[in-house]
Amino acid sequence: MNNNDNRTGRSETAAATETVTSRQMGKFPLKWVIAGIVAFLVIGGTAAYALIFSKSPKQLYLFSELKTFQKAAEDFEDQNGELADFQEKFAEMASSTKTKVTGGVEAEGVLPPEFEMIQEIINEAAITTDVEQDPKSDKSFTKAGIAIQGENLLDMEIYQSPEQVAAKIPSIYEKYLYLNSDEYGQFMRQVDPAYAGPEKLNFQPLTIKDFELNEKEQKHLQDTYASFLNEQLKDEFFTKKDNVSYEHNGEKLSVTQVTMKLSEKETKTLITRLLDQMIKDKELHTIIANRVVKIGNTGASQMDMMDPETVKSDFVDALKDAKEGLKDAKIPKGFTSVLMVNGDELVIDRKMDLAVTDTESGSENTISIHTMDVPYDGDKKRDQEFKLDLVSDNEDEGASILLTNKISKTDDANRTERLKGKISSNDPAAEGSFDFSMKSDFSGKDPAKQTISRDFSLGSEEGLDSPLKIEGNVTQKQDVSVKDNYSNQLFEIKLNGGADMAEGSVSLKIDTKTKLKKNADIPEVNLDSEVNINNITPAQMTDIQIKAGTKLQDLMLQLGVI
């Protein structure tokens, strides 16, 4: 698959996220299984209609969803393509990354002397890291340090290879402490005799390529499920109205309203047939299992080791459980989806409604989704919205999510986005709401060479035991070039906590510079005479404790803490 194909797959994954695993998933509530499948039906199966010109209501519905999905993918690529391409290249090439972190703490009023001392240390401290890594050999070497007023206080070295991981703090103990990767399980059982996780460490990080579909997988899913939906979604499910008046922010548009409506019987039949297709689709099982296994078996995960056959079996069992539960499910109003399609055949407004009656309690649970993406004022402005309402007859259930974004462009190089979000819950264990808002000013025509200033506020409201509010600013300066193999990122963060932080503020500055290159400068580390933490003798442990205790005491005296 070439780079453009990779970009397309990556963008479509992100677009799908914008538009709309554990092992034991068989007991997932039926109403969410139904809602998820319906979302897949509406959004995921439109690829069969990429080249249709004279469109019936069904064709217009599916084609406009596809075109809107593709437009979201293009927008994502325009804003993030260079950065994502660099990350993919970073995962494949040797690199050198230098990072410096500084910060500060400010507080109002008179502070206790011990806090003033700590505050002074933090304000004058700097943490640095220098990382050399080679993804092909799966090796890395990191040097980290802490300095106060430019004077080094503490250094650390970390070496990692497929066989071992080792760390040394020279100013505290002169030897490396290391662990062989295939002895990880043995070490964990010394800490916790009941440990039942991975026996071997896997240091290879997950990348986006681990989740991208290859050409064969893409073709299978497109051929199988586009064909399925083309056959199962009947023409009589769809109706349309032309020249419908749609008003937003004082501007009137003439749009086409397209409706897909299924009765209870039609909804259940469609979902049942889809579940049957997924249950017998062995290639789908493999696609899912391979990715779940990669997640579950990466790093020092504490979950049980996964194997593909177990994941496949669990997945199929969950689908069968959902199918069995669907038999007695009540979907009294069926399923309805209404699209407002503009002259460019893009969906600017979407509403979906589904009600599921709980067979045990008899309560009705209504799921409503509303999305909006409306350009106006000559495309200089754009309003976006995602709203999810979960309404139940049971007053202890139900929740809502509301996200809005107002985009305003001054010119090709400058724009402002005002994002707001609110999450509310009726669950007695977490009743209340959480609010978030952020104003972002983007400066720079090229997204890879931009300055972005974000003012944000987040907090909880009524009902929660510990309400809080935090405000702050994040300024990001980025200069990334795939062609020239470098990335420079600067983040300046300031948090103002108000009463929740004693009217104080915390600041953080993170300066990272990465250079891609042919070969990493990783030193050879001989661990033959170093200390294997699996085989530490009582004498070695006593030696480490004495030396470390003495060095730490000297360090505290140097800092004036004791």
Coordinates of C-alpha atoms in Angstrom, one line a residue:
M1 CA 0.0 0.0 0.0
N2 CA 1.5 3.3 -1.0
N3 CA 1.7 6.5 1.2
N4 CA -1.4 8.0 -0.3
D5 CA -3.3 4.8 0.5
N6 CA -2.0 5.0 4.1
R7 CA -3.1 8.6 4.3
T8 CA -6.6 7.7 3.0
G9 CA -7.0 4.9 5.5
R10 CA -5.8 7.1 8.4
S11 CA -8.0 10.0 7.4
E12 CA -11.1 7.8 7.1
T13 CA -10.5 6.3 10.5
A14 CA -10.4 9.8 12.0
A15 CA -13.4 10.9 10.0
A16 CA -15.4 8.0 11.2
T17 CA -14.5 9.1 14.8
E18 CA -15.7 12.6 14.1
T19 CA -18.9 11.5 12.4
V20 CA -20.3 9.7 15.0
T21 CA -12.2 -4.1 23.8
S22 CA -12.1 -5.9 26.3
R23 CA -12.3 -9.8 26.3
Q24 CA -15.5 -10.1 28.2
M25 CA -18.0 -8.2 26.1
G26 CA -20.8 -10.7 25.8
K27 CA -22.9 -9.0 28.5
F28 CA -22.8 -5.6 26.9
P29 CA -26.3 -4.0 27.2
L30 CA -28.5 -4.9 24.3
K31 CA -29.6 -1.3 23.7
W32 CA -26.0 -0.3 23.1
V33 CA -25.4 -3.2 20.8
I34 CA -28.4 -2.2 18.7
A35 CA -27.4 1.5 18.7
G36 CA -23.9 0.6 17.6
I37 CA -25.1 -1.6 14.8
V38 CA -27.5 0.9 13.6
A39 CA -24.8 3.6 13.5
F40 CA -22.7 1.2 11.4
L41 CA -25.6 0.6 9.1
V42 CA -26.1 4.3 8.5
I43 CA -22.5 5.5 8.3
G44 CA -20.3 2.5 7.5
G45 CA -22.0 1.0 4.5
T46 CA -22.1 3.8 1.9
A47 CA -19.2 2.8 -0.2
A48 CA -21.4 1.1 -2.8
Y49 CA -22.7 4.4 -4.0
A50 CA -19.6 6.3 -5.0
L51 CA -20.5 6.6 -8.6
I52 CA -24.3 7.2 -9.0
F53 CA -25.6 10.2 -10.8
S54 CA -29.4 10.1 -11.1
K55 CA -30.2 9.3 -7.5
S56 CA -33.3 7.7 -6.0
P57 CA -34.0 8.6 -2.3
K58 CA -32.0 5.5 -1.2
Q59 CA -29.1 6.4 -3.5
L60 CA -29.1 10.0 -2.4
Y61 CA -29.2 9.0 1.2
L62 CA -26.2 6.7 1.0
F63 CA -24.2 8.8 -1.5
S64 CA -24.5 11.9 0.6
E65 CA -23.4 10.0 3.7
L66 CA -20.4 8.7 1.8
K67 CA -19.5 12.1 0.3
T68 CA -19.8 13.7 3.8
F69 CA -17.6 11.0 5.2
Q70 CA -15.0 11.6 2.5
K71 CA -15.1 15.4 3.0
A72 CA -14.4 14.9 6.7
A73 CA -11.4 12.7 5.8
E74 CA -10.1 15.4 3.4
D75 CA -10.5 18.0 6.1
F76 CA -8.6 15.9 8.6
E77 CA -5.8 15.3 6.1
D78 CA -5.5 19.0 5.3
Q79 CA -5.0 19.8 8.9
N80 CA -3.0 16.8 10.1
G81 CA -1.5 15.0 7.1
E82 CA 2.1 16.3 7.5
L83 CA 2.1 15.6 11.2
A84 CA 0.7 12.1 10.8
D85 CA 3.1 11.4 8.0
F86 CA 6.0 12.4 10.2
Q87 CA 4.8 10.1 13.0
E88 CA 4.6 7.2 10.6
K89 CA 8.2 8.0 9.4
F90 CA 9.3 8.4 13.1
A91 CA 8.0 4.9 13.8
E92 CA 10.2 3.5 11.0
M93 CA 13.5 5.5 11.1
A94 CA 16.2 6.0 13.7
S95 CA 15.9 9.3 15.5
S96 CA 17.3 11.6 18.1
T97 CA 14.9 13.5 20.4
K98 CA 15.9 16.2 22.9
T99 CA 13.3 17.5 25.4
K100 CA 13.5 20.1 28.1
V101 CA 10.8 20.6 30.7
T102 CA 10.6 23.7 32.9
G103 CA 7.8 24.9 35.1
G104 CA 6.7 27.1 38.0
V105 CA 4.2 27.3 40.8
E106 CA 2.6 30.6 41.9
A107 CA 0.2 31.1 44.8
E108 CA -1.6 34.0 46.4
G109 CA -1.0 35.2 49.9
V110 CA 1.5 34.2 52.5
L111 CA 2.9 30.7 52.2
P112 CA 4.4 28.4 54.9
P113 CA 8.2 28.5 54.8
E114 CA 8.4 24.8 53.7
F115 CA 6.1 25.5 50.7
E116 CA 8.1 28.5 49.7
M117 CA 11.2 26.4 49.6
I118 CA 9.6 23.7 47.4
Q119 CA 8.1 26.4 45.2
E120 CA 11.6 27.9 44.7
I121 CA 13.0 24.5 43.8
I122 CA 10.3 23.8 41.2
N123 CA 10.6 27.3 39.7
E124 CA 14.3 26.9 39.2
A125 CA 14.3 23.2 38.1
A126 CA 14.7 21.8 34.6
I127 CA 14.3 18.2 33.4
T128 CA 16.0 17.2 30.2
T129 CA 16.0 14.0 28.2
D130 CA 18.0 12.9 25.2
V131 CA 16.7 9.8 23.5
E132 CA 18.3 7.8 20.7
Q133 CA 16.1 5.1 19.3
D134 CA 16.2 2.6 16.4
P135 CA 12.8 1.0 15.7
K136 CA 14.3 -1.5 13.3
S137 CA 16.5 -3.1 16.0
D138 CA 14.0 -2.2 18.7
K139 CA 16.8 -0.5 20.8
S140 CA 16.9 2.8 22.6
F141 CA 19.1 4.7 24.9
T142 CA 17.9 7.6 27.1
K143 CA 19.8 10.1 29.2
A144 CA 17.7 12.1 31.6
G145 CA 18.7 14.8 34.1
I146 CA 17.4 17.2 36.7
A147 CA 19.1 20.5 37.2
I148 CA 18.6 23.4 39.5
Q149 CA 19.8 26.8 38.3
G150 CA 21.8 25.1 35.6
E151 CA 23.6 22.7 38.0
N152 CA 23.1 19.0 37.5
L153 CA 21.7 17.2 40.5
L154 CA 20.6 13.9 39.2
D155 CA 21.3 11.9 36.1
M156 CA 19.7 8.7 34.8
E157 CA 20.5 6.3 32.0
I158 CA 18.0 3.9 30.5
Y159 CA 18.9 1.2 28.0
Q160 CA 16.4 -1.0 26.2
S161 CA 16.8 -3.8 23.7
P162 CA 14.5 -6.7 22.8
E163 CA 16.3 -8.8 25.4
Q164 CA 16.7 -6.4 28.3
V165 CA 15.8 -3.2 30.0
A166 CA 18.3 -1.5 32.3
A167 CA 18.5 1.7 34.3
K168 CA 21.2 3.5 36.3
I169 CA 21.4 6.6 38.4
P170 CA 25.1 7.1 38.7
S171 CA 24.9 9.7 41.5
I172 CA 23.0 7.2 43.6
Y173 CA 24.3 3.8 42.6
E174 CA 27.1 3.1 40.2
K175 CA 25.7 -0.1 38.6
Y176 CA 22.9 -0.8 36.2
L177 CA 19.9 -2.5 37.5
Y178 CA 18.5 -4.6 34.7
L179 CA 15.8 -7.1 33.9
N180 CA 15.8 -9.7 31.1
S181 CA 12.6 -9.3 29.1
D182 CA 11.8 -13.1 29.3
E183 CA 12.1 -13.0 33.1
Y184 CA 9.4 -10.4 33.6
G185 CA 6.8 -13.0 34.8
Q186 CA 9.3 -14.4 37.3
F187 CA 10.0 -10.9 38.6
M188 CA 6.3 -10.0 39.0
R189 CA 5.6 -13.2 41.0
Q190 CA 8.3 -12.1 43.4
V191 CA 6.3 -8.9 43.9
D192 CA 2.8 -10.5 43.7
P193 CA 2.6 -14.3 44.0
A194 CA -0.8 -14.3 42.4
Y195 CA 0.4 -12.5 39.2
A196 CA -0.9 -14.1 36.0
G197 CA 0.1 -11.7 33.3
P198 CA 2.7 -11.7 30.5
E199 CA 5.8 -13.7 31.0
K200 CA 7.8 -11.6 28.6
L201 CA 8.0 -7.9 28.0
N202 CA 7.3 -6.6 24.6
F203 CA 8.9 -3.2 24.0
Q204 CA 7.6 -2.5 20.5
P205 CA 5.2 0.5 20.7
L206 CA 1.9 0.5 19.0
T207 CA 1.6 2.7 15.9
I208 CA -1.3 3.7 13.7
K209 CA 0.0 1.2 11.1
D210 CA -0.8 -1.6 13.6
F211 CA -4.5 -0.7 13.1
E212 CA -4.7 0.4 9.5
L213 CA -6.5 -2.1 7.2
N214 CA -4.4 -3.5 4.4
E215 CA -5.8 -3.6 0.8
K216 CA -7.1 -7.2 1.2
E217 CA -8.9 -6.3 4.4
Q218 CA -10.4 -3.1 3.0
K219 CA -11.6 -4.9 -0.1
H220 CA -13.2 -7.7 1.9
L221 CA -15.1 -5.3 4.2
Q222 CA -16.2 -3.1 1.4
D223 CA -17.3 -6.0 -0.9
T224 CA -19.0 -7.8 1.9
Y225 CA -20.9 -5.1 3.8
A226 CA -21.6 -2.7 0.9
S227 CA -23.2 -5.6 -0.9
F228 CA -25.1 -6.6 2.2
L229 CA -26.5 -3.1 2.8
N230 CA -27.3 -2.6 -0.9
E231 CA -29.4 -5.8 -0.7
Q232 CA -30.9 -5.4 2.7
L233 CA -31.8 -1.7 2.7
K234 CA -34.9 -1.6 0.5
D235 CA -36.0 1.3 -1.6
E236 CA -39.3 1.5 0.3
F237 CA -37.4 2.4 3.5
F238 CA -36.5 5.8 2.0
T239 CA -38.4 9.0 1.0
K240 CA -37.2 12.5 0.0
K241 CA -38.5 16.0 -0.2
D242 CA -36.9 18.6 -2.5
N243 CA -36.6 22.3 -1.9
V244 CA -37.0 22.2 1.9
S245 CA -36.3 25.5 3.6
Y246 CA -33.5 25.3 6.2
E247 CA -32.4 28.3 8.2
H248 CA -29.3 28.8 10.2
N249 CA -27.8 32.0 11.7
G250 CA -30.1 34.1 9.6
E251 CA -29.3 32.4 6.3
K252 CA -31.8 30.4 4.5
L253 CA -30.9 27.3 2.4
S254 CA -32.9 25.2 0.0
V255 CA -32.0 21.6 0.9
T256 CA -33.2 18.1 0.2
Q257 CA -34.7 16.2 3.1
V258 CA -34.1 12.4 2.9
T259 CA -35.6 10.1 5.4
M260 CA -34.9 6.4 6.2
K261 CA -37.6 4.8 8.3
L262 CA -37.8 1.2 9.4
S263 CA -40.6 -0.4 11.4
E264 CA -39.8 -2.5 14.5
K265 CA -39.9 -5.7 12.5
E266 CA -37.8 -4.3 9.7
T267 CA -35.2 -3.0 12.2
K268 CA -34.9 -6.3 14.0
T269 CA -34.7 -8.2 10.7
L270 CA -32.0 -6.0 9.4
I271 CA -29.9 -6.2 12.6
T272 CA -30.4 -10.0 12.9
R273 CA -29.2 -10.5 9.3
L274 CA -26.2 -8.3 9.9
L275 CA -25.3 -10.3 13.1
D276 CA -25.6 -13.5 11.1
Q277 CA -23.3 -12.1 8.5
M278 CA -20.8 -11.0 11.1
I279 CA -21.0 -14.3 13.0
K280 CA -20.0 -16.3 9.9
D281 CA -17.4 -13.8 8.6
K282 CA -14.2 -15.5 9.6
E283 CA -12.1 -12.7 7.9
L284 CA -13.8 -10.1 10.1
H285 CA -13.0 -12.2 13.2
T286 CA -9.3 -12.3 12.2
I287 CA -9.2 -8.5 11.5
I288 CA -10.6 -7.8 15.0
A289 CA -8.6 -10.4 16.8
N290 CA -5.2 -9.4 15.4
R291 CA -5.7 -5.8 16.6
V292 CA -7.1 -6.7 20.0
V293 CA -4.2 -9.0 20.6
K294 CA -1.7 -6.3 19.7
I295 CA -3.2 -4.0 22.2
G296 CA -3.6 -6.6 24.9
N297 CA -0.1 -8.0 24.6
T298 CA 1.9 -4.8 24.3
G299 CA 4.2 -3.7 27.1
A300 CA 3.9 -4.7 30.7
S301 CA 0.1 -5.1 30.6
Q302 CA -1.4 -6.7 33.7
M303 CA -4.3 -8.3 31.7
D304 CA -4.2 -12.0 30.9
M305 CA -2.2 -12.9 27.8
M306 CA -4.5 -13.0 24.8
D307 CA -4.4 -15.3 21.8
P308 CA -6.3 -14.7 18.6
E309 CA -8.5 -17.8 18.8
T310 CA -9.7 -16.8 22.3
V311 CA -10.5 -13.2 21.0
K312 CA -12.4 -14.6 18.0
S313 CA -14.4 -17.0 20.2
D314 CA -15.3 -14.2 22.6
F315 CA -16.3 -11.9 19.8
V316 CA -18.5 -14.5 18.1
D317 CA -20.1 -15.3 21.5
A318 CA -20.9 -11.7 22.1
L319 CA -22.6 -11.5 18.6
K320 CA -24.6 -14.6 19.4
D321 CA -25.7 -13.2 22.7
A322 CA -26.8 -10.0 21.1
K323 CA -28.7 -12.0 18.5
E324 CA -30.4 -14.0 21.2
G325 CA -31.3 -10.9 23.2
L326 CA -32.7 -9.2 20.1
K327 CA -35.4 -11.9 19.8
D328 CA -37.3 -10.6 22.9
A329 CA -36.3 -7.0 22.5
K330 CA -38.9 -4.3 21.9
I331 CA -38.2 -1.5 19.5
P332 CA -41.6 0.1 19.4
K333 CA -40.9 3.0 17.2
G334 CA -38.5 1.3 14.8
F335 CA -35.6 3.4 13.6
T336 CA -35.7 6.8 11.9
S337 CA -32.9 8.8 10.3
V338 CA -33.5 12.2 8.7
L339 CA -30.8 14.0 6.6
M340 CA -30.7 17.5 5.3
V341 CA -28.5 17.5 2.1
N342 CA -27.3 20.7 0.6
G343 CA -26.6 21.5 -3.1
D344 CA -23.1 20.0 -2.9
E345 CA -24.7 16.7 -1.8
L346 CA -23.2 17.0 1.7
V347 CA -25.1 16.3 4.9
I348 CA -25.4 19.5 6.9
D349 CA -28.0 18.2 9.5
R350 CA -28.6 14.6 10.7
K351 CA -31.1 13.3 13.2
M352 CA -31.4 9.6 14.3
D353 CA -33.9 8.2 16.8
L354 CA -34.3 4.7 18.3
A355 CA -36.2 3.5 21.3
V356 CA -35.6 0.2 23.0
T357 CA -37.8 -1.2 25.7
D358 CA -36.0 -3.1 28.6
T359 CA -37.5 -6.6 28.7
E360 CA -36.9 -6.9 32.4
S361 CA -38.0 -3.6 33.8
G362 CA -40.3 -2.5 31.0
S363 CA -38.8 0.9 30.9
E364 CA -38.3 2.6 27.5
N365 CA -34.8 3.9 26.6
T366 CA -34.7 6.4 23.8
I367 CA -31.5 7.2 21.9
S368 CA -31.4 10.4 19.9
I369 CA -28.4 11.6 17.9
H370 CA -28.3 15.0 16.2
T371 CA -25.3 16.3 14.2
M372 CA -24.8 19.5 12.3
D373 CA -22.1 20.9 10.1
V374 CA -23.2 24.1 8.4
P375 CA -21.0 26.5 6.4
Y376 CA -22.2 30.1 6.0
D377 CA -21.2 33.7 5.4
G378 CA -19.5 32.7 2.1
D379 CA -17.8 29.7 3.8
K380 CA -15.9 32.0 6.2
K381 CA -17.8 30.5 9.1
R382 CA -18.9 27.0 10.0
D383 CA -21.0 25.7 12.9
Q384 CA -20.7 22.1 14.0
E385 CA -22.6 20.2 16.6
F386 CA -22.9 16.7 18.0
K387 CA -25.7 15.9 20.5
L388 CA -26.5 12.5 22.0
D389 CA -29.5 12.1 24.4
L390 CA -30.1 8.9 26.3
V391 CA -33.6 9.2 27.9
S392 CA -35.1 6.5 30.1
D393 CA -38.4 6.1 31.9
N394 CA -36.1 5.1 34.9
E395 CA -35.1 8.4 36.5
D396 CA -31.8 6.9 37.7
E397 CA -30.7 6.3 34.1
G398 CA -30.1 8.6 31.2
A399 CA -27.3 10.9 30.1
S400 CA -26.5 13.5 27.4
I401 CA -23.4 14.7 25.5
L402 CA -23.3 18.0 23.7
L403 CA -20.4 19.2 21.6
T404 CA -20.4 22.4 19.6
N405 CA -17.7 24.1 17.6
K406 CA -17.9 27.5 15.9
I407 CA -15.2 28.1 13.3
S408 CA -14.5 31.6 11.9
K409 CA -11.8 32.3 9.3
T410 CA -10.2 35.7 9.0
D411 CA -8.2 34.6 5.9
D412 CA -6.3 31.5 4.7
A413 CA -3.7 31.8 7.4
N414 CA -5.8 32.7 10.5
R415 CA -8.9 31.2 12.0
T416 CA -10.6 30.9 15.4
E417 CA -12.5 27.9 16.8
R418 CA -14.8 28.0 19.8
L419 CA -15.4 24.5 21.2
K420 CA -17.8 23.8 24.0
G421 CA -18.8 20.5 25.5
K422 CA -21.1 19.3 28.3
I423 CA -21.6 15.8 29.6
S424 CA -24.6 15.1 32.0
S425 CA -25.6 12.0 33.9
N426 CA -28.6 11.0 35.9
D427 CA -26.8 8.0 37.4
P428 CA -26.9 8.5 41.2
A429 CA -23.3 7.4 41.4
A430 CA -22.2 10.2 39.1
E431 CA -25.1 12.6 38.9
G432 CA -24.3 16.0 37.7
S433 CA -22.6 17.6 34.7
F434 CA -19.1 18.3 33.4
D435 CA -18.5 21.4 31.2
F436 CA -15.6 22.2 28.9
S437 CA -14.9 25.2 26.7
M438 CA -11.9 26.2 24.6
K439 CA -11.1 29.1 22.3
S440 CA -8.3 28.3 19.8
D441 CA -6.6 30.9 17.6
F442 CA -4.7 29.3 14.7
S443 CA -2.0 31.4 13.0
G444 CA -0.2 30.1 9.9
K445 CA -1.4 28.9 6.5
D446 CA 0.6 25.6 6.7
P447 CA -0.8 23.4 9.5
A448 CA 2.7 21.9 10.0
K449 CA 4.1 25.4 10.8
Q450 CA 1.5 27.0 13.0
T451 CA 1.2 28.8 16.3
I452 CA -2.0 27.9 18.2
S453 CA -3.1 29.6 21.3
R454 CA -5.9 27.8 23.3
D455 CA -7.8 29.3 26.3
F456 CA -9.7 26.7 28.1
S457 CA -12.0 26.1 31.0
L458 CA -13.3 22.9 32.5
G459 CA -15.3 22.1 35.6
S460 CA -18.1 20.1 37.2
E461 CA -21.4 21.4 38.2
E462 CA -24.4 20.4 40.3
G463 CA -24.7 17.0 41.8
L464 CA -21.1 15.9 41.9
D465 CA -19.5 15.4 45.3
S466 CA -16.4 17.5 44.6
P467 CA -17.1 20.3 42.1
L468 CA -14.1 21.9 40.5
K469 CA -13.1 24.5 38.0
I470 CA -9.8 24.9 36.2
E471 CA -8.9 27.5 33.6
G472 CA -5.8 27.9 31.6
N473 CA -3.9 28.5 28.4
V474 CA -1.9 26.3 26.1
T475 CA 0.3 27.9 23.4
Q476 CA 1.7 25.5 20.8
K477 CA 4.3 26.3 18.3
Q478 CA 5.1 23.6 15.8
D479 CA 7.5 23.3 12.8
V480 CA 7.3 19.9 11.2
S481 CA 8.9 18.8 7.9
V482 CA 8.6 15.2 6.5
K483 CA 10.9 16.1 3.6
D484 CA 13.7 17.5 5.9
N485 CA 13.2 14.9 8.6
Y486 CA 12.6 17.1 11.6
S487 CA 9.9 18.1 14.1
N488 CA 10.1 21.0 16.6
Q489 CA 7.3 21.3 19.1
L490 CA 7.0 23.9 21.9
F491 CA 4.2 23.8 24.4
E492 CA 3.7 26.5 27.0
I493 CA 0.9 25.5 29.5
K494 CA -0.6 27.5 32.4
L495 CA -3.3 26.3 34.7
N496 CA -5.2 28.7 37.0
G497 CA -7.1 26.7 39.6
G498 CA -9.0 29.4 41.5
A499 CA -10.2 28.3 44.9
D500 CA -9.5 24.7 44.0
M501 CA -5.8 25.5 43.8
A502 CA -5.6 28.1 46.5
E503 CA -5.9 30.9 43.9
G504 CA -2.6 29.7 42.5
S505 CA -1.3 28.7 39.1
V506 CA 1.0 26.1 37.6
S507 CA 3.0 26.6 34.5
L508 CA 4.8 24.1 32.3
K509 CA 7.1 24.6 29.3
I510 CA 7.9 21.6 27.1
D511 CA 10.4 22.0 24.3
T512 CA 10.9 19.0 22.0
K513 CA 13.2 18.7 19.0
T514 CA 13.3 15.5 17.0
K515 CA 15.6 14.6 14.1
L516 CA 15.2 11.5 11.9
K517 CA 18.4 9.9 10.6
K518 CA 19.9 6.8 9.1
N519 CA 21.5 5.4 12.3
A520 CA 20.9 6.0 16.0
D521 CA 23.9 6.7 18.3
I522 CA 23.1 4.0 20.8
P523 CA 26.1 2.9 22.9
E524 CA 27.0 -0.7 23.5
V525 CA 26.0 -1.6 27.1
N526 CA 27.6 -4.7 28.6
L527 CA 25.4 -5.9 31.5
D528 CA 27.6 -8.9 32.5
S529 CA 28.9 -7.3 35.6
E530 CA 25.7 -5.3 36.4
V531 CA 22.8 -6.3 38.8
N532 CA 19.9 -8.5 37.6
I533 CA 17.0 -7.5 39.8
N534 CA 15.7 -11.0 39.6
N535 CA 18.8 -12.3 41.3
I536 CA 19.7 -9.6 43.9
T537 CA 21.3 -11.1 46.9
P538 CA 20.7 -9.8 50.5
A539 CA 24.2 -8.3 50.5
Q540 CA 23.6 -6.5 47.2
M541 CA 20.3 -5.1 48.5
T542 CA 21.9 -3.8 51.7
D543 CA 24.7 -2.2 49.6
I544 CA 22.2 -0.5 47.3
Q545 CA 20.1 0.8 50.3
I546 CA 23.1 2.2 52.1
K547 CA 24.6 3.9 49.1
A548 CA 21.2 5.2 47.8
G549 CA 20.2 6.5 51.3
T550 CA 23.5 8.3 51.7
K551 CA 23.3 9.9 48.2
L552 CA 19.7 11.0 48.7
Q553 CA 20.5 12.5 52.1
D554 CA 23.4 14.5 50.5
L555 CA 21.0 15.6 47.7
M556 CA 18.4 16.8 50.2
L557 CA 21.1 18.8 52.1
Q558 CA 22.3 20.3 48.9
L559 CA 18.7 21.5 48.1
G560 CA 18.2 22.8 51.6
V561 CA 15.2 20.6 52.2
I562 CA 16.8 19.1 55.4

